[in-house]
Amino acid sequence: MDIFNIEDYDKSDFESWYVDLSHRIRHGCSRVYTLSLDGEIVSSGIFSSFCNNDAILTAVRTSPLYRRKGFGSLLVSAMICDVIGDVYLIREADKNENFYKKLGFENIGFWRMYK
């Protein structure tokens, strides 16, 4: 529940999100990382998928009280070190681009969502 709350999934209900993520974690297809300070989660990140040695980073969020203090960068840097292959990032267009560029990410293309 703590991860769900910090990630701020306003369009999802907790139960379906939890069932999906816990299933992927149990089968080694996903990983969740947190950075805590005094027992409180201040930043979290999710690799939503792994294929071979590569990973897809889809959810990184730092609590508003702890932003611009290096916690998000520290977490993402540690996450990247935990992957043998390449890390691909899915993010909203034009959101946090400088944050990810400072961590070594570069734009290589666009994902499309079809409904």
PDB file of C-alpha atoms in Angstrom, residues 6 23 34 51 59-60 74 86 101-102 111-113:
ATOM      1  CA  ILE A   6       3.739   7.208  -3.085  1.00  0.00           C
ATOM      2  CA  HIS A  23       2.338 -11.695  -9.694  1.00  0.00           C
ATOM      3  CA  THR A  34      12.357   1.970  -2.220  1.00  0.00           C
ATOM      4  CA  CYS A  51      13.601  -9.342 -20.938  1.00  0.00           C
ATOM      5  CA  ALA A  59       7.568   4.366 -12.262  1.00  0.00           C
ATOM      6  CA  VAL A  60       9.839   6.630 -10.258  1.00  0.00           C
ATOM      7  CA  LEU A  74      20.308   8.014  -5.715  1.00  0.00           C
ATOM      8  CA  ASP A  86      20.237  -1.949 -20.842  1.00  0.00           C
ATOM      9  CA  LYS A 101      19.467  12.957 -18.937  1.00  0.00           C
ATOM     10  CA  LYS A 102      21.650  13.731 -15.910  1.00  0.00           C
ATOM     11  CA  TRP A 111       6.330   4.357 -27.319  1.00  0.00           C
ATOM     12  CA  ARG A 112       2.733   4.528 -28.423  1.00  0.00           C
ATOM     13  CA  MET A 113      -0.294   3.522 -26.404  1.00  0.00           C
TER      14      MET A 113
END
